[in-house]
mmCIF file of C-alpha atoms in Angstrom:
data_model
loop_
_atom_site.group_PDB
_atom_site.id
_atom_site.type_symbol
_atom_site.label_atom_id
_atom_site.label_comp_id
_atom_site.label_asym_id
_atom_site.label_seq_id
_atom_site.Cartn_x
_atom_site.Cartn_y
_atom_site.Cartn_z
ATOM 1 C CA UNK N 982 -48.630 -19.463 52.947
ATOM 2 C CA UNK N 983 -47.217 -16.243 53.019
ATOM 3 C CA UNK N 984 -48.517 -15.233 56.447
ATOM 4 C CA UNK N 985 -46.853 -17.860 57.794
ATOM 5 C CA UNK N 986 -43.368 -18.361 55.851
ATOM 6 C CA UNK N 987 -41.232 -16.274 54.573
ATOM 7 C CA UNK N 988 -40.253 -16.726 50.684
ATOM 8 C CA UNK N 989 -36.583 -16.081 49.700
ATOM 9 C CA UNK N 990 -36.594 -15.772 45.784
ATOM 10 C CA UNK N 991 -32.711 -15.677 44.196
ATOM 11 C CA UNK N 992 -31.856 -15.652 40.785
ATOM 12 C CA UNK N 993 -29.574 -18.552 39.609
ATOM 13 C CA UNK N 994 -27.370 -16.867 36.198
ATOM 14 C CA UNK N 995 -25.386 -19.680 35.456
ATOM 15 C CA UNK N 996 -28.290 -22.287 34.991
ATOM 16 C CA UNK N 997 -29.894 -19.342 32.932
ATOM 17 C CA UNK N 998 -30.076 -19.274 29.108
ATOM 18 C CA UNK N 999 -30.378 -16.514 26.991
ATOM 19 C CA UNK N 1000 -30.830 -17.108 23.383
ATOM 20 C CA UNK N 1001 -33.166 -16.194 20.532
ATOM 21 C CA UNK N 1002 -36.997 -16.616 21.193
ATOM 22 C CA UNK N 1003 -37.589 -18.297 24.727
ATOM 23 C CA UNK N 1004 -35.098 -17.697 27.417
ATOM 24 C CA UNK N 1005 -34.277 -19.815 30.499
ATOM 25 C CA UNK N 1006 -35.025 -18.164 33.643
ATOM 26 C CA UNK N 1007 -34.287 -20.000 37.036
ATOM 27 C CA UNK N 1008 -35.307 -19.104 40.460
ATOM 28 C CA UNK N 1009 -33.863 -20.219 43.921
ATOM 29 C CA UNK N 1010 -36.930 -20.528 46.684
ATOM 30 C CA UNK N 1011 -35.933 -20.354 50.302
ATOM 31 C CA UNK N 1012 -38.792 -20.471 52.784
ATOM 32 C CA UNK N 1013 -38.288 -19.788 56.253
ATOM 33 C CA UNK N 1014 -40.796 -20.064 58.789
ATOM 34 C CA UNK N 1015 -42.273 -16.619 60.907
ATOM 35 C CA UNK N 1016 -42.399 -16.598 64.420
ATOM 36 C CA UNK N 1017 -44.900 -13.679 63.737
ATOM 37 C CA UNK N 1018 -48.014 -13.086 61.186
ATOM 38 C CA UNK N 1019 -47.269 -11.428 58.416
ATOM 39 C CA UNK N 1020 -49.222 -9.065 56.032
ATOM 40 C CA UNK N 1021 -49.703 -11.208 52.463
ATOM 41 C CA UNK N 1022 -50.398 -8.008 50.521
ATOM 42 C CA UNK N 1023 -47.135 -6.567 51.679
ATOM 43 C CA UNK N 1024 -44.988 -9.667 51.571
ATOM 44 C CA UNK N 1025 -46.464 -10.412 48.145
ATOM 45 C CA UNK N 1026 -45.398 -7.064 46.922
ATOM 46 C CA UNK N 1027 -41.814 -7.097 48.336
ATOM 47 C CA UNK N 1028 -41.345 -10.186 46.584
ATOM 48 C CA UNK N 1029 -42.119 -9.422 43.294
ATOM 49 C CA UNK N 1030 -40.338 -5.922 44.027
ATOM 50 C CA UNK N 1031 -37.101 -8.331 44.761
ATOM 51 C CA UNK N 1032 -37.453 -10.672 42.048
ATOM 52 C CA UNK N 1033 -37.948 -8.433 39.432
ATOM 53 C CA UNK N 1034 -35.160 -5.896 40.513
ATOM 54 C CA UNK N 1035 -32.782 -9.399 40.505
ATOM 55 C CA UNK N 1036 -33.875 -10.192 37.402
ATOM 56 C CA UNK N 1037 -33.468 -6.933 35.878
ATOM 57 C CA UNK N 1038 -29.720 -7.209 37.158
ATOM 58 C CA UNK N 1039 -29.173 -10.365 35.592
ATOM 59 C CA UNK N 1040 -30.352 -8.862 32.135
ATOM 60 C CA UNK N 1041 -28.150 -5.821 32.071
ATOM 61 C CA UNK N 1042 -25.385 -7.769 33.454
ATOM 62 C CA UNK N 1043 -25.852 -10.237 30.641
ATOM 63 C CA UNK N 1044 -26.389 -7.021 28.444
ATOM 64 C CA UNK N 1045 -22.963 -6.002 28.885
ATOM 65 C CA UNK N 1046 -21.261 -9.321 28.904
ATOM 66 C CA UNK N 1047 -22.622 -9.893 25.345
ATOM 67 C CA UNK N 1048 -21.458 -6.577 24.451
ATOM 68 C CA UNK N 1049 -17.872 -7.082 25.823
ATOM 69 C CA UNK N 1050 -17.512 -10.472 23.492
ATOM 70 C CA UNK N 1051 -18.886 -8.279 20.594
ATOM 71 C CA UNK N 1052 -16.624 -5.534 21.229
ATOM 72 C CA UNK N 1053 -13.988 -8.320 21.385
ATOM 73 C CA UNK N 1054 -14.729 -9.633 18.350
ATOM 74 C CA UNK N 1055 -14.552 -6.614 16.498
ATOM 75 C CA UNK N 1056 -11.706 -5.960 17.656
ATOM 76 C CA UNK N 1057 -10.017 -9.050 16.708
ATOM 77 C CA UNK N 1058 -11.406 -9.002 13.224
ATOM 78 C CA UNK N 1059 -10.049 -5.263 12.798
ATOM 79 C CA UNK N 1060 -6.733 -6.735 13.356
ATOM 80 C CA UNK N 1061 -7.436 -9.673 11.198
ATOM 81 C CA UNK N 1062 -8.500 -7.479 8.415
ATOM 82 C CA UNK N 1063 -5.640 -5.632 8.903
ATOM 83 C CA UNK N 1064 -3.406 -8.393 8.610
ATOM 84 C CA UNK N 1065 -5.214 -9.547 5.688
ATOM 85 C CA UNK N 1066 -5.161 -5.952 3.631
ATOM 86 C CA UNK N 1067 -1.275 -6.345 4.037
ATOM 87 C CA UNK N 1068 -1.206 -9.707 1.359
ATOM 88 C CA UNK N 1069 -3.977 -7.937 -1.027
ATOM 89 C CA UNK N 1070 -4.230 -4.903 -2.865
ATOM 90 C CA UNK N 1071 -6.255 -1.884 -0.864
ATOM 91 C CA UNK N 1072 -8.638 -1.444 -3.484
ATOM 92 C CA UNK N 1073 -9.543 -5.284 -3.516
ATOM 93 C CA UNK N 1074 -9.518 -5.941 0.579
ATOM 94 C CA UNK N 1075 -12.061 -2.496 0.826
ATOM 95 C CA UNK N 1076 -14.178 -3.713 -1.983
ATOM 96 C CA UNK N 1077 -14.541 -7.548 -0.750
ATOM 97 C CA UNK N 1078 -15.243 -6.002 3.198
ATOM 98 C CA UNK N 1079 -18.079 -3.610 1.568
ATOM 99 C CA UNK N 1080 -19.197 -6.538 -0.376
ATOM 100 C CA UNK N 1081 -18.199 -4.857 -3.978
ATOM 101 C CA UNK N 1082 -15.865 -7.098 -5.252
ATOM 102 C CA UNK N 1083 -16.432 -11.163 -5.696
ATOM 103 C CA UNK N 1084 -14.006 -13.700 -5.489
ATOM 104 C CA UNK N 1085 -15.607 -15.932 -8.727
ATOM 105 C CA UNK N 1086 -12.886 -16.485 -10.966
ATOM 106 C CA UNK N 1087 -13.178 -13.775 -13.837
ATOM 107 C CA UNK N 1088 -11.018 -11.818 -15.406
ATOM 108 C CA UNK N 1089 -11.744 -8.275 -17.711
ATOM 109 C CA UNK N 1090 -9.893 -6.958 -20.817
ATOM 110 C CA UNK N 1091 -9.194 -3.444 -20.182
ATOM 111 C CA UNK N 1092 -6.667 -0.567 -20.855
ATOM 112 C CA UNK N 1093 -4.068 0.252 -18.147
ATOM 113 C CA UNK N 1094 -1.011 1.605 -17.553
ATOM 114 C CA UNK N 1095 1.524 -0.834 -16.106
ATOM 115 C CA UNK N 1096 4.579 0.336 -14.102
ATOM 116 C CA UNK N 1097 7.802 -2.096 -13.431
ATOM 117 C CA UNK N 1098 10.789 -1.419 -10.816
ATOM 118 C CA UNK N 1099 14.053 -3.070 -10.059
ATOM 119 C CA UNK N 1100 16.938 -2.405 -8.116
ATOM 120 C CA UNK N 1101 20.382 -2.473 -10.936
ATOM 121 C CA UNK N 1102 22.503 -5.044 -9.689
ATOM 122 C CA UNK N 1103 20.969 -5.744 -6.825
ATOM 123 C CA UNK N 1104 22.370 -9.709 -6.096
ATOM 124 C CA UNK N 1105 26.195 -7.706 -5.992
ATOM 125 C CA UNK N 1106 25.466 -5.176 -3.692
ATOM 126 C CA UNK N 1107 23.054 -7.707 -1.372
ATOM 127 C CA UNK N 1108 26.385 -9.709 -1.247
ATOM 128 C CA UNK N 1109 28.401 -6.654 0.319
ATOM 129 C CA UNK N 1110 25.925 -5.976 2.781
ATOM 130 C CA UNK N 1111 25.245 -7.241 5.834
ATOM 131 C CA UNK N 1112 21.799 -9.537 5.903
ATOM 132 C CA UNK N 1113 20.982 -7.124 8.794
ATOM 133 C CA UNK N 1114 21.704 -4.068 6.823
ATOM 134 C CA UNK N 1115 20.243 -5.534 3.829
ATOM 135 C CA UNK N 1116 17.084 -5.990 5.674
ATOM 136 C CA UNK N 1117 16.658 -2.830 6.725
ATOM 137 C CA UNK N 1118 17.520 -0.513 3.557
ATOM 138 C CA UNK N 1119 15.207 -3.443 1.395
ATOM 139 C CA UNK N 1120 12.286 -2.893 3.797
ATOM 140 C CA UNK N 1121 12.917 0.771 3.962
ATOM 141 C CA UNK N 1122 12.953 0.971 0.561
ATOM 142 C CA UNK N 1123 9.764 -0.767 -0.297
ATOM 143 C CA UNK N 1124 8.028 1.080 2.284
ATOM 144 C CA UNK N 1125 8.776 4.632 1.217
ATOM 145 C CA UNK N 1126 7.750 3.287 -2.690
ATOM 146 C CA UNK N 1127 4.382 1.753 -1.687
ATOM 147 C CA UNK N 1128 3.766 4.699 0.377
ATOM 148 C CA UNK N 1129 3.988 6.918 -3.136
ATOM 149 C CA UNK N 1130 2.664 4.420 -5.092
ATOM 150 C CA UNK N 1131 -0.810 4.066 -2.273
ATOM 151 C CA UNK N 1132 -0.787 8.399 -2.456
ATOM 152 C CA UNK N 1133 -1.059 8.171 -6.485
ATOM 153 C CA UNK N 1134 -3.926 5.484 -5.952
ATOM 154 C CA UNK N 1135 -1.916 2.615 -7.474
ATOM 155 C CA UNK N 1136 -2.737 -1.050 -7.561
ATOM 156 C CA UNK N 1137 -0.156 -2.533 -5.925
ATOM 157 C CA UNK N 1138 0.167 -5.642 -7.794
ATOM 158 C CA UNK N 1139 3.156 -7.520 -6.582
ATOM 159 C CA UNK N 1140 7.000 -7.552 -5.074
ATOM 160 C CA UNK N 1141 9.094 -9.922 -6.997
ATOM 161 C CA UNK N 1142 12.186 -10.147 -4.697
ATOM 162 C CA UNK N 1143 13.531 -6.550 -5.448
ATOM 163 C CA UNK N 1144 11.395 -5.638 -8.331
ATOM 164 C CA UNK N 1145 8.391 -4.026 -8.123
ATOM 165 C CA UNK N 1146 4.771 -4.259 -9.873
ATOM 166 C CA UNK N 1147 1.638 -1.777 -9.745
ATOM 167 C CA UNK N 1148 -0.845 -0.344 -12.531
ATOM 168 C CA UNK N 1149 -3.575 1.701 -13.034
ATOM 169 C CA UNK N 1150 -6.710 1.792 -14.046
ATOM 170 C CA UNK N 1151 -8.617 -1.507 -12.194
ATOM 171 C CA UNK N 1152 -10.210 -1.523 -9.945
ATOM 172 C CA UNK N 1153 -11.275 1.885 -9.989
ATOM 173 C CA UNK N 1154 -9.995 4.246 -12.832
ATOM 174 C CA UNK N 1155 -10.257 7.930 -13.757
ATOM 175 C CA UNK N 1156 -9.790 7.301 -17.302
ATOM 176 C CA UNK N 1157 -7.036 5.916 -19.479
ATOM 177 C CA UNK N 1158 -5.436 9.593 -19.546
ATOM 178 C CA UNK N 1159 -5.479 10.595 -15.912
ATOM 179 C CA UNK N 1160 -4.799 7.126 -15.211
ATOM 180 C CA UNK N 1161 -1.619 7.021 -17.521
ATOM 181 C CA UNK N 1162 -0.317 10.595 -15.713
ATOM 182 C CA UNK N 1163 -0.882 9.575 -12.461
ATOM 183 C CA UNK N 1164 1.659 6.504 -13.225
ATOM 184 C CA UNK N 1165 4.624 8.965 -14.197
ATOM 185 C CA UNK N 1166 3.855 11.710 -11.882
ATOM 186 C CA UNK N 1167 3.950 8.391 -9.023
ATOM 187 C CA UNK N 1168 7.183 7.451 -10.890
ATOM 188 C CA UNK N 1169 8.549 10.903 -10.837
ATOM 189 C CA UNK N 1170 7.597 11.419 -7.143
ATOM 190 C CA UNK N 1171 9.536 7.979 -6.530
ATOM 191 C CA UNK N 1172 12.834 9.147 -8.153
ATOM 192 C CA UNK N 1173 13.023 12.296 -5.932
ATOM 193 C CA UNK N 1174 12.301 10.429 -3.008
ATOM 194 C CA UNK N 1175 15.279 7.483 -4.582
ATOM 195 C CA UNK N 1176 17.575 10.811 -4.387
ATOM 196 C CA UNK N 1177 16.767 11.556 -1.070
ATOM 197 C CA UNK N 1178 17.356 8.252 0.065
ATOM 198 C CA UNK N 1179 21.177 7.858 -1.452
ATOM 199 C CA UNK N 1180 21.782 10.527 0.330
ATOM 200 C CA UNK N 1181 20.619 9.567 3.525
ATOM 201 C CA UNK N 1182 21.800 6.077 3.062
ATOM 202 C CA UNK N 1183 25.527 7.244 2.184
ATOM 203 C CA UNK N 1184 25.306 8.572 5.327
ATOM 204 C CA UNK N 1185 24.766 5.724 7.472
ATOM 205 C CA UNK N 1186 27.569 4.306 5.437
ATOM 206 C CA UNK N 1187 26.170 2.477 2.623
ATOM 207 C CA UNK N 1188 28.912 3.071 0.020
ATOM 208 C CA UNK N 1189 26.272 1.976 -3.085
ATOM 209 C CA UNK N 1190 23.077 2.816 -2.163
ATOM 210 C CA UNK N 1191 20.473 1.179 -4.406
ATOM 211 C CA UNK N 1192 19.874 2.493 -8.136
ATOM 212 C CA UNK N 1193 16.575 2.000 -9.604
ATOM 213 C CA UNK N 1194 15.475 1.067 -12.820
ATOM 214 C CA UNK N 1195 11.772 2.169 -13.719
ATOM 215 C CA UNK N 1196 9.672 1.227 -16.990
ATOM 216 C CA UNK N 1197 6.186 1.999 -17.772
ATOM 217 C CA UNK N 1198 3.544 1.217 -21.049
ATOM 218 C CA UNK N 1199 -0.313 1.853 -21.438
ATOM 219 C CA UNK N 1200 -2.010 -0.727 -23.115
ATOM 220 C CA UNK N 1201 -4.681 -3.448 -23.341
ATOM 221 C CA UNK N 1202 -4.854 -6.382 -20.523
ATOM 222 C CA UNK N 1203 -6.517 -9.076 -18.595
ATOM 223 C CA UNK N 1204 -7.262 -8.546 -15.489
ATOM 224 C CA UNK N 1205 -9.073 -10.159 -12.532
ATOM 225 C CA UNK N 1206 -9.239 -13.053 -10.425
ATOM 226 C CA UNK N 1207 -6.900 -15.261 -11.535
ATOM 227 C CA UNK N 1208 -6.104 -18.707 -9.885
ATOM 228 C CA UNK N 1209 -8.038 -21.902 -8.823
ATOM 229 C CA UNK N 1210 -11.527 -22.289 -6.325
ATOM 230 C CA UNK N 1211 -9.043 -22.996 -3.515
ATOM 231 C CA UNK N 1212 -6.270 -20.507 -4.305
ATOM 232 C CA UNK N 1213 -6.719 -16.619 -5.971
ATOM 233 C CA UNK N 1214 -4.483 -13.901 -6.827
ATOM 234 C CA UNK N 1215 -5.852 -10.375 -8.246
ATOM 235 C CA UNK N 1216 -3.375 -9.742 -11.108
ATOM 236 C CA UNK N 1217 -2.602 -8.541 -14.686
ATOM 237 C CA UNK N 1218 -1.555 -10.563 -18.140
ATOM 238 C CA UNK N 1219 -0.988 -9.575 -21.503
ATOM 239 C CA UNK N 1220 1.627 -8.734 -24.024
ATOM 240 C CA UNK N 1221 2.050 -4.698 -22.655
ATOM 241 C CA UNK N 1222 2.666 -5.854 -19.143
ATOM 242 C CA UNK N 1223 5.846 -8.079 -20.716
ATOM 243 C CA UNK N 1224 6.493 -4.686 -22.585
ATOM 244 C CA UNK N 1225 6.433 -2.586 -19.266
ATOM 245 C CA UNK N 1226 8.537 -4.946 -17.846
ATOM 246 C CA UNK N 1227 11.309 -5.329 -21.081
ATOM 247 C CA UNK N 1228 11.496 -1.003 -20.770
ATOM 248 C CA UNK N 1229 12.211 -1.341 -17.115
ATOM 249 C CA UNK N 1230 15.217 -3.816 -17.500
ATOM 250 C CA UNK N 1231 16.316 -1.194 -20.575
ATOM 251 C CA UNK N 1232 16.472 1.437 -18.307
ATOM 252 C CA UNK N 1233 19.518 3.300 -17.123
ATOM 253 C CA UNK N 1234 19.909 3.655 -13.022
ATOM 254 C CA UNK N 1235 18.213 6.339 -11.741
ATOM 255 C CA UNK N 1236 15.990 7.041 -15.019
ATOM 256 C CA UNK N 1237 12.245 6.054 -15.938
ATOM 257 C CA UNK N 1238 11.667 4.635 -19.609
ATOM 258 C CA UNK N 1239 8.251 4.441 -21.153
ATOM 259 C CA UNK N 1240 6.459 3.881 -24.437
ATOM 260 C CA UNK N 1241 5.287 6.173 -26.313
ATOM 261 C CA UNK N 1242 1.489 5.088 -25.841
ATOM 262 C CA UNK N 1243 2.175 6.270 -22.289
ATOM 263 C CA UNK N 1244 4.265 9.055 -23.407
ATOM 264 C CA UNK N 1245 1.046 10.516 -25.739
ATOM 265 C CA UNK N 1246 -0.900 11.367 -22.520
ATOM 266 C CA UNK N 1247 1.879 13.512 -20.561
ATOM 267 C CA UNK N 1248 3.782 15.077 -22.891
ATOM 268 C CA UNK N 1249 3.234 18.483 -21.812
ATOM 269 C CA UNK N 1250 4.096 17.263 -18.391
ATOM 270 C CA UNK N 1251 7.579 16.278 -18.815
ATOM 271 C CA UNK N 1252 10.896 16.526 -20.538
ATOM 272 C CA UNK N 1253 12.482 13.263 -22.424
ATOM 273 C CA UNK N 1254 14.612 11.973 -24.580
ATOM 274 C CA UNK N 1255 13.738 9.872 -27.361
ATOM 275 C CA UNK N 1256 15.764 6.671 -27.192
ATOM 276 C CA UNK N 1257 15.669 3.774 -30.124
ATOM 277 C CA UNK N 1258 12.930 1.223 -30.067
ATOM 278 C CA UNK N 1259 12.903 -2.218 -28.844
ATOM 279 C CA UNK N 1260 11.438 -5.224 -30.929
ATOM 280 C CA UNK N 1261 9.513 -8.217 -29.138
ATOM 281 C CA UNK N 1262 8.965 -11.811 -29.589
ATOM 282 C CA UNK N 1263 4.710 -11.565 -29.977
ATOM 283 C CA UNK N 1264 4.650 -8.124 -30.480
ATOM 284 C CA UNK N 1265 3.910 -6.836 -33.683
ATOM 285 C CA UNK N 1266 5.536 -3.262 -33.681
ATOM 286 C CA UNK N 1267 8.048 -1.593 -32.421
ATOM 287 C CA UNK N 1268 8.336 -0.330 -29.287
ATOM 288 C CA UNK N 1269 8.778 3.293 -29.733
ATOM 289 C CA UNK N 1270 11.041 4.311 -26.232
ATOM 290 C CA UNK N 1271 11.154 7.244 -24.412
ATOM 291 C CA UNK N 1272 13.378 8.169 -21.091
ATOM 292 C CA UNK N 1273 12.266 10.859 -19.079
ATOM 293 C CA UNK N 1274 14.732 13.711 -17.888
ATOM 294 C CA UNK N 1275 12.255 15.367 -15.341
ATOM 295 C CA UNK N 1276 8.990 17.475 -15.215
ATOM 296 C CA UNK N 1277 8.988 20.211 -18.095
ATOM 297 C CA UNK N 1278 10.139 23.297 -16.641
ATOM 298 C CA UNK N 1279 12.544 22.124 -14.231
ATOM 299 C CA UNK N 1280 14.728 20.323 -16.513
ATOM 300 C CA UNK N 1281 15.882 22.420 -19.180
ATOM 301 C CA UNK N 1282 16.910 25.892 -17.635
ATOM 302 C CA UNK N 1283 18.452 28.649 -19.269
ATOM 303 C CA UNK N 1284 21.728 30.499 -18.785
ATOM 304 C CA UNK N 1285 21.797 34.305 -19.978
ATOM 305 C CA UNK N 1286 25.679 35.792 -20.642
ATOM 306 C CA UNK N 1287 25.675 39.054 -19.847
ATOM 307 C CA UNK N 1288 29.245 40.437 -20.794
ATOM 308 C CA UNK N 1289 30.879 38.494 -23.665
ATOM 309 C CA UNK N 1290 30.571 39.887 -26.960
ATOM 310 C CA UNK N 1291 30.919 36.412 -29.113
ATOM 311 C CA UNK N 1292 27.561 34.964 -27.089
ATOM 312 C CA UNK N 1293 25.640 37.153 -28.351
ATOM 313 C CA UNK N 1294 23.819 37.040 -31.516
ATOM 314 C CA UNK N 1295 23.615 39.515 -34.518
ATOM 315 C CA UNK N 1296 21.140 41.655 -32.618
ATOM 316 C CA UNK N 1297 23.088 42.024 -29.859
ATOM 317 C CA UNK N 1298 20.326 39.956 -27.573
ATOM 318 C CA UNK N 1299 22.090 37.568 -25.175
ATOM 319 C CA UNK N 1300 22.082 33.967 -26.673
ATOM 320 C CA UNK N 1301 20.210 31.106 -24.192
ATOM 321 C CA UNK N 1302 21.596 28.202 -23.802
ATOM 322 C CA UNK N 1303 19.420 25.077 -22.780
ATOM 323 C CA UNK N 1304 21.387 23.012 -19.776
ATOM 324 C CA UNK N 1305 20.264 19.362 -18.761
ATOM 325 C CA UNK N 1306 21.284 20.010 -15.294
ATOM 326 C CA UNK N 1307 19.313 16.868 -14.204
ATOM 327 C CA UNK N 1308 20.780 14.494 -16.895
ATOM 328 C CA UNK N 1309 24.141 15.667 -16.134
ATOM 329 C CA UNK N 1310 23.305 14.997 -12.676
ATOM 330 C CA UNK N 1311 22.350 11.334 -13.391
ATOM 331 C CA UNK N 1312 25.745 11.185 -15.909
ATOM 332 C CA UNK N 1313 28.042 11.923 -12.880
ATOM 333 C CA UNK N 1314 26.047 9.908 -10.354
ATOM 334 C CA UNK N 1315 26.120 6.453 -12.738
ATOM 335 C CA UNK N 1316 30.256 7.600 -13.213
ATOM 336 C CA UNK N 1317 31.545 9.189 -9.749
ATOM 337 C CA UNK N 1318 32.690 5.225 -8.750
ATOM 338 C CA UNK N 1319 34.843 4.665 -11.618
ATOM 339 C CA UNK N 1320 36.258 8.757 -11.004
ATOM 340 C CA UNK N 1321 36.966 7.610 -7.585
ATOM 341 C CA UNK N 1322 38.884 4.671 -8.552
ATOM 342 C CA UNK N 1323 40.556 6.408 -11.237
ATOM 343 C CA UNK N 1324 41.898 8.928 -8.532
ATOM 344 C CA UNK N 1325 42.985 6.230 -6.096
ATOM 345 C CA UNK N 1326 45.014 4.345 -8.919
ATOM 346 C CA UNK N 1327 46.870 8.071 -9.712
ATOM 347 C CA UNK N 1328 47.871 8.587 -5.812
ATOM 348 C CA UNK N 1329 49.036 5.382 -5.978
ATOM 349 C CA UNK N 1330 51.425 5.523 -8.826
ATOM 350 C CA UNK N 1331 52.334 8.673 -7.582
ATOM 351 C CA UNK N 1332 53.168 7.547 -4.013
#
């Protein structure tokens, strides 16, 4: 019939399927009638040239639709996964996207070394502050800690309205010893930045910035999925978490206490001061306490006299004399509001 009509082919997408194993594939035929003869042969081959060039259309075009919705996709569950890494630990949302971790309810006895935060008095000074104000230094604050505490390779365990709970060793570890010094070097690393931030704080006028209380103990826990089939939470129990927790709330502003089972694995890293030890209800021994004064080195410094005769010893070598600048600093920092007071009182008596 081709000599005689001419064949229209047109390729209908939208009543086309593509799926897995056989496709739909529909056609549009238009025939027109020729006033003139036509060549078969040649007709024949510019139809097929036409319907196959349509049809290769519709595949690429199909091609890239169904990689647009992919692209999509991934997309959207990047920022889902994002979302969700924000309510779980790093270490646990990497491992469960890379198919490492499991969500069965088990749990693991293993040694780790548990660090506890608060903020001293924290429901008086939330009361002088501004909900807007105490918004913004809370939320700074938490962010500049979990920030040191992700660069140490912390767990992040949990926020417990201004306290604070991470630990090392699960779910990766680099052994109880490197995992017990990376937990006071993270600690140390948070007091300096604590500093930093009372300064900057009293600045933007927050007369008491926040002082923070820090406690840490190595020891023996359980820890794993913990929870129901419908609900989980990746966490830590046992009698030395409650003990890392009792040495944070016996902790002086501004200073970091820790046992001494923590304190055998960086003593050549750090200065402290042995302080008396605390008794527990299910603990079996004292807690022998220790609160650091800073990283050895920097703490104790030494003053040479050069000119007075009576500080000098017998051999006529200058005498050293072992400052706790540091400690001082923290003595005068926990006292400068009562000083303050103190003065205001006098110029009031006096006036």
């Amino acid at each position: 019939i081709g000599d005689y009509w001419f064949i229209e082919a047109n390729y209908i997408h939208n009543l086309s399927e593509f799926r897995k194993g056989l496709s739909k594939n529909v056609f549009e035929f238009k025939f027109k009638y020729k006033k003139n003869k036509d060549d078969l042969f040649i007709n024949h081959l510019k139809f097929t040239s036409n319907a196959k060039d349509d049809f290769l259309k519709a595949v690429l075009n199909e091609s890239q639709k169904q990689k647009n919705i992919a692209l999509e996709q991934s997309k959207r569950m990047r920022n889902i996964s994002k979302k969700i890494g924000k309510y779980i630990p790093p270490q646990i949302h990497d491992g469960l996207f890379k198919g490492i971790y499991d969500t069965e309810i088990k749990t693991k006895r293993k040694k780790l070394s548990i660090f506890f935060s608060d903020i001293k008095n924290f429901t008086d000074t939330s009361e002088k502050l501004q909900p807007e104000d105490l918004t913004k230094y809370l939320n700074e604050y938490f962010s500049e800690m979990t920030l040191i505490a992700l660069e140490w390779g912390a767990t992040i365990d949990k926020y417990i309205g201004d306290a604070m709970m991470v630990f090392f060793g699960d779910p990766t570890t680099h052994g109880e010893r490197e995992d017990a010094r990376a937990c006071v070097q993270m600690a140390l690393s948070m007091q300096e930045r604590m500093r930093q931030l009372q300064v900057k704080w009293a600045g933007e006028g927050f007369a008491d910035p926040f002082k923070v209380r820090m406690g840490i103990n190595t020891g023996y826990c359980n820890v794993g999925n913990f929870g129901s089939d419908q609900r989980l939470t990746y966490t830590i129990i046992g009698a030395e978490v409650n003990i890392a927790q009792r040495l944070e709330s016996n902790a002086k502003p501004n200073t970091i206490l820790m046992s001494y089972e923590t304190y055998a694995h960086v003593q050549e890293l750090i200065d402290v001061e042995e302080k008396p030890p605390i008794e527990m209800k299910g603990v079996n021994r004292k807690i022998k306490t220790f609160s650091v004064l800073g990283r050895r080195g920097k703490v104790e410094k030494m003053l040479t006299f050069d000119s007075d005769s009576d500080k000098r010893d017998t051999n006529g070598s200058n005498i050293k004399m072992p400052v706790m600048i540091e400690k001082r600093f923290m003595f005068l920092e926990e006292n400068i509001k009562e000083i303050r007071s103190l003065i205001e009182k006098i110029n009031d008596r006096q006036s």
